[in-house]
C-alpha cells in the first residue's frame, strides 16, 4: 500500500516544529520576564506571580472550547471529517488547560483565600466545564461508528462550549468567593505587561499543542480510511 | 453494544449532573453567601443553621490569641455588624477592612461561630510605591530559600 | 498581621512546577500519539 506507507513516513510540518520550539522558549522567557519585572505586590506578596500561569491557562481553555464550538458547528453543517478531528483535538487540549487552571487556582486559593476548594459558582461552573469535556472525550472513546461519534460529540461539544460564557460571567452574575476579572485599571502597569507577555506565550503553546494533536488524529483517521478502501477494493492487505 | 450503552449512560449522567448544578444549584435557590443584614432579616431561621456569611472585617475589631489559636472579630456589610469567633490561624491576607467569607452558624448569644474563615479579596493588584520595594525579586527568592 | 510559617514561595514554585509538569506531560502524550499514528499507518500498510 503505497499511500499508507507514504502516510506512515510523513514528516511533521516544519512550521509546527518551529512553532513548538518557539512556544516553549516563549513560555520560559515570559516567566523569567515576569519574575524579574514584578515586584512583590501589596498584600499578595509574591503569590501575585501565580496569576501569570493561572490566567493564561484559563484563557487557553476558553479559546480551545471556542474552537470546539466552531468546529462542531462546521461539522454538523458540512459533515467534514477535518472539523470533527479539530473539535476532538481542541476538546482534549481545552480539558488539559481547564484541569491546569483548576489546579493552579487551588494553589492560589490555599494561599490567598485559605482553602484549596470551595463550592462557589466560579469554581463549580469551571469544574462542570471540565467534567463535560472529560465526558466528551469518554463519549468519543466509547462510540465506534465514526459518523455517529462525530454527530453526538458535536452536540456535546456545542453544549459544553456554551458554558464558557457562564464560567466567565459567573463572577458577575452570582455571589462568589472568586474576585471579578482584573483590568489594567485595577493592576499596576508591570503586572499588566507581564500578564500580557505570558498570555501571548501561552497562546503560542496552545496553537502548537493543538497542531500536534490534530496531526496525530488526522494520520490515524486517514490510515483507517485507506485501509478500509483497500479492503473494499479487494486488494490484498496484511494485518 | 455494551460500549455504546456505557457511552450513552455516561453522557446522560454528565448532562443530568450539569443541568442540576446550573439550574438547581447555581440559579438562585442556593446562594453562596449571605450578608449580615440578610442573615438577621431571617429572624428565628437565622439561628443555628449552617450558612456562609460575608462582609468586611471591621477595623480595629480583630482580636487574635496566638497561643490558643483563638480569633475574634466583627464582620460588617456597612449596615449590620456581627461578631465572629473562630479557631485557627486565618489566611495570610486576613486584616482590617478585608472582605471575608465565614462558614458556620449564628448562635443564640448573637455570635457567629465559624469553622472556616476565607479571604474574599478584590481584583486589585498593586505594586508597592517606589522606594518600598525589595531590591530584586529573584534575590529575595534566593535569600528565602 | 499574622506571622505564619507558610512561605509564599512554596506556593509560587508549586504553581510553576505544576504548570511545567502538565505542559511537559501533555507534550509527551502528543509525541506518543503522533508516533503511534505513524506506526498504525505503517502496520496497516504491511510495513511491519
PDB file of C-alpha atoms in Angstrom, chain C residues 11-47:
ATOM      1  CA  UNK C  11       3.028  28.244  46.580  1.00  0.00           C
ATOM      2  CA  UNK C  12       4.614  30.187  43.737  1.00  0.00           C
ATOM      3  CA  UNK C  13       7.154  27.480  42.982  1.00  0.00           C
ATOM      4  CA  UNK C  14       4.469  24.823  43.364  1.00  0.00           C
ATOM      5  CA  UNK C  15       2.259  26.595  40.816  1.00  0.00           C
ATOM      6  CA  UNK C  16       5.044  26.922  38.255  1.00  0.00           C
ATOM      7  CA  UNK C  17       6.113  23.320  38.830  1.00  0.00           C
ATOM      8  CA  UNK C  18       2.545  22.099  38.282  1.00  0.00           C
ATOM      9  CA  UNK C  19       2.378  24.163  35.085  1.00  0.00           C
ATOM     10  CA  UNK C  20       5.577  22.724  33.656  1.00  0.00           C
ATOM     11  CA  UNK C  21       4.723  19.179  34.671  1.00  0.00           C
ATOM     12  CA  UNK C  22       1.374  19.498  32.928  1.00  0.00           C
ATOM     13  CA  UNK C  23       2.849  21.036  29.790  1.00  0.00           C
ATOM     14  CA  UNK C  24       5.694  18.519  29.556  1.00  0.00           C
ATOM     15  CA  UNK C  25       3.416  15.612  30.412  1.00  0.00           C
ATOM     16  CA  UNK C  26       0.936  16.582  27.730  1.00  0.00           C
ATOM     17  CA  UNK C  27       3.734  17.152  25.210  1.00  0.00           C
ATOM     18  CA  UNK C  28       4.920  13.593  25.869  1.00  0.00           C
ATOM     19  CA  UNK C  29       1.411  12.303  25.280  1.00  0.00           C
ATOM     20  CA  UNK C  30       1.266  14.171  21.976  1.00  0.00           C
ATOM     21  CA  UNK C  31       4.610  12.720  20.973  1.00  0.00           C
ATOM     22  CA  UNK C  32       3.358   9.204  21.751  1.00  0.00           C
ATOM     23  CA  UNK C  33       0.079   9.816  19.885  1.00  0.00           C
ATOM     24  CA  UNK C  34       1.892  11.031  16.776  1.00  0.00           C
ATOM     25  CA  UNK C  35       4.331   8.116  16.802  1.00  0.00           C
ATOM     26  CA  UNK C  36       1.517   5.644  17.395  1.00  0.00           C
ATOM     27  CA  UNK C  37      -0.465   7.055  14.472  1.00  0.00           C
ATOM     28  CA  UNK C  38       2.515   6.726  12.121  1.00  0.00           C
ATOM     29  CA  UNK C  39       3.156   3.155  13.285  1.00  0.00           C
ATOM     30  CA  UNK C  40      -0.506   2.332  12.844  1.00  0.00           C
ATOM     31  CA  UNK C  41      -0.321   3.531   9.244  1.00  0.00           C
ATOM     32  CA  UNK C  42       2.841   1.518   8.722  1.00  0.00           C
ATOM     33  CA  UNK C  43       1.234  -1.626  10.142  1.00  0.00           C
ATOM     34  CA  UNK C  44      -1.859  -1.324   8.003  1.00  0.00           C
ATOM     35  CA  UNK C  45       0.380  -0.759   5.023  1.00  0.00           C
ATOM     36  CA  UNK C  46       2.064  -4.074   5.740  1.00  0.00           C
ATOM     37  CA  UNK C  47       5.312  -2.423   6.587  1.00  0.00           C
TER      38      UNK C  47
END
